[in-house]
PDB file of C-alpha atoms in Angstrom:
ATOM      1  CA  MET A 224     -41.983  -8.727  -1.476  1.00  0.00           C
ATOM      2  CA  ASN A 225     -39.314 -11.389  -1.237  1.00  0.00           C
ATOM      3  CA  PRO A 226     -36.678 -10.379   1.369  1.00  0.00           C
ATOM      4  CA  THR A 227     -34.099 -12.938   0.219  1.00  0.00           C
ATOM      5  CA  VAL A 228     -31.045 -11.619  -1.544  1.00  0.00           C
ATOM      6  CA  THR A 229     -30.542 -12.898  -5.045  1.00  0.00           C
ATOM      7  CA  ALA A 230     -27.544 -12.617  -7.314  1.00  0.00           C
ATOM      8  CA  ASP A 231     -29.377  -9.952  -9.312  1.00  0.00           C
ATOM      9  CA  ASN A 232     -29.505  -7.426  -6.428  1.00  0.00           C
ATOM     10  CA  MET A 233     -25.946  -8.000  -5.167  1.00  0.00           C
ATOM     11  CA  ASN A 234     -23.226  -5.559  -6.028  1.00  0.00           C
ATOM     12  CA  PHE A 235     -19.922  -6.761  -7.447  1.00  0.00           C
ATOM     13  CA  ILE A 236     -18.073  -7.095  -4.118  1.00  0.00           C
ATOM     14  CA  GLN A 237     -20.893  -8.980  -2.420  1.00  0.00           C
ATOM     15  CA  ARG A 238     -21.177 -11.333  -5.379  1.00  0.00           C
ATOM     16  CA  ALA A 239     -17.393 -11.888  -5.484  1.00  0.00           C
ATOM     17  CA  PHE A 240     -17.320 -12.816  -1.791  1.00  0.00           C
ATOM     18  CA  ALA A 241     -20.382 -15.038  -2.127  1.00  0.00           C
ATOM     19  CA  GLU A 242     -18.966 -16.900  -5.119  1.00  0.00           C
ATOM     20  CA  GLY A 243     -15.308 -16.854  -4.005  1.00  0.00           C
ATOM     21  CA  GLY A 244     -15.872 -18.366  -0.602  1.00  0.00           C
ATOM     22  CA  PHE A 245     -13.058 -18.665   1.948  1.00  0.00           C
ATOM     23  CA  VAL A 246     -10.320 -17.698  -0.514  1.00  0.00           C
ATOM     24  CA  MET A 247     -11.819 -14.224  -0.942  1.00  0.00           C
ATOM     25  CA  TYR A 248     -11.519 -13.602   2.808  1.00  0.00           C
ATOM     26  CA  VAL A 249      -7.854 -14.627   2.734  1.00  0.00           C
ATOM     27  CA  ILE A 250      -7.224 -12.281  -0.207  1.00  0.00           C
ATOM     28  CA  ALA A 251      -9.042  -9.444   1.589  1.00  0.00           C
ATOM     29  CA  VAL A 252      -6.976  -9.879   4.765  1.00  0.00           C
ATOM     30  CA  ILE A 253      -3.727  -9.937   2.771  1.00  0.00           C
ATOM     31  CA  ALA A 254      -4.794  -6.811   0.853  1.00  0.00           C
ATOM     32  CA  ILE A 255      -5.575  -4.952   4.088  1.00  0.00           C
ATOM     33  CA  LEU A 256      -2.214  -5.960   5.594  1.00  0.00           C
ATOM     34  CA  ALA A 257      -0.424  -4.822   2.432  1.00  0.00           C
ATOM     35  CA  LEU A 258      -2.232  -1.492   2.595  1.00  0.00           C
ATOM     36  CA  PHE A 259      -1.103  -1.007   6.204  1.00  0.00           C
ATOM     37  CA  VAL A 260       2.507  -1.776   5.238  1.00  0.00           C
ATOM     38  CA  ILE A 261       2.373   0.669   2.308  1.00  0.00           C
ATOM     39  CA  VAL A 262       0.964   3.456   4.470  1.00  0.00           C
ATOM     40  CA  GLU A 263       3.530   2.801   7.210  1.00  0.00           C
ATOM     41  CA  ARG A 264       6.421   2.839   4.727  1.00  0.00           C
ATOM     42  CA  LEU A 265       5.167   6.085   3.157  1.00  0.00           C
ATOM     43  CA  MET A 266       4.943   7.700   6.595  1.00  0.00           C
ATOM     44  CA  LYS A 267       8.483   6.549   7.414  1.00  0.00           C
ATOM     45  CA  LEU A 268       9.789   7.780   4.055  1.00  0.00           C
ATOM     46  CA  LYS A 269       8.180  11.169   4.589  1.00  0.00           C
ATOM     47  CA  ASN A 270       9.960  11.579   7.941  1.00  0.00           C
ATOM     48  CA  LEU A 271      13.432  10.747   6.625  1.00  0.00           C
ATOM     49  CA  SER A 272      15.858  13.618   6.264  1.00  0.00           C
ATOM     50  CA  VAL A 273      18.746  13.750   3.833  1.00  0.00           C
ATOM     51  CA  ASP A 274      21.884  15.880   4.070  1.00  0.00           C
ATOM     52  CA  LYS A 275      21.887  17.116   0.483  1.00  0.00           C
ATOM     53  CA  LYS A 276      25.254  18.900   0.794  1.00  0.00           C
ATOM     54  CA  ARG A 277      26.984  15.712   1.949  1.00  0.00           C
ATOM     55  CA  ILE A 278      25.450  13.695  -0.883  1.00  0.00           C
ATOM     56  CA  HIS A 279      26.468  16.332  -3.413  1.00  0.00           C
ATOM     57  CA  ARG A 280      30.062  16.382  -2.073  1.00  0.00           C
ATOM     58  CA  SER A 281      30.310  12.599  -2.190  1.00  0.00           C
ATOM     59  CA  ASN A 282      29.352  12.551  -5.880  1.00  0.00           C
ATOM     60  CA  LEU A 283      32.006  15.078  -6.950  1.00  0.00           C
ATOM     61  CA  PRO A 284      35.347  13.879  -8.342  1.00  0.00           C
ATOM     62  CA  HIS A 285      38.167  13.732  -5.754  1.00  0.00           C
ATOM     63  CA  GLY A 286      39.929  17.029  -5.172  1.00  0.00           C
ATOM     64  CA  CYS A 287      37.237  19.110  -6.837  1.00  0.00           C
ATOM     65  CA  CYS A 288      35.296  21.901  -5.100  1.00  0.00           C
ATOM     66  CA  ARG A 289      35.669  20.731  -1.485  1.00  0.00           C
TER      67      ARG A 289
END
């Protein structure tokens, strides 16, 4: 049995990192940071509240239905 890892037994991600070198690590870090920003923005958006009556009133023509 040969314990060394060859390109044949590597999955796609392992092979991409092995062949991509340093640049793949930079891309991975940027992707993780982007994911954190997306999750944080979604959490913030979920917690926002909107006064629907005020928005509705502001979209009506002046002098109508106030």
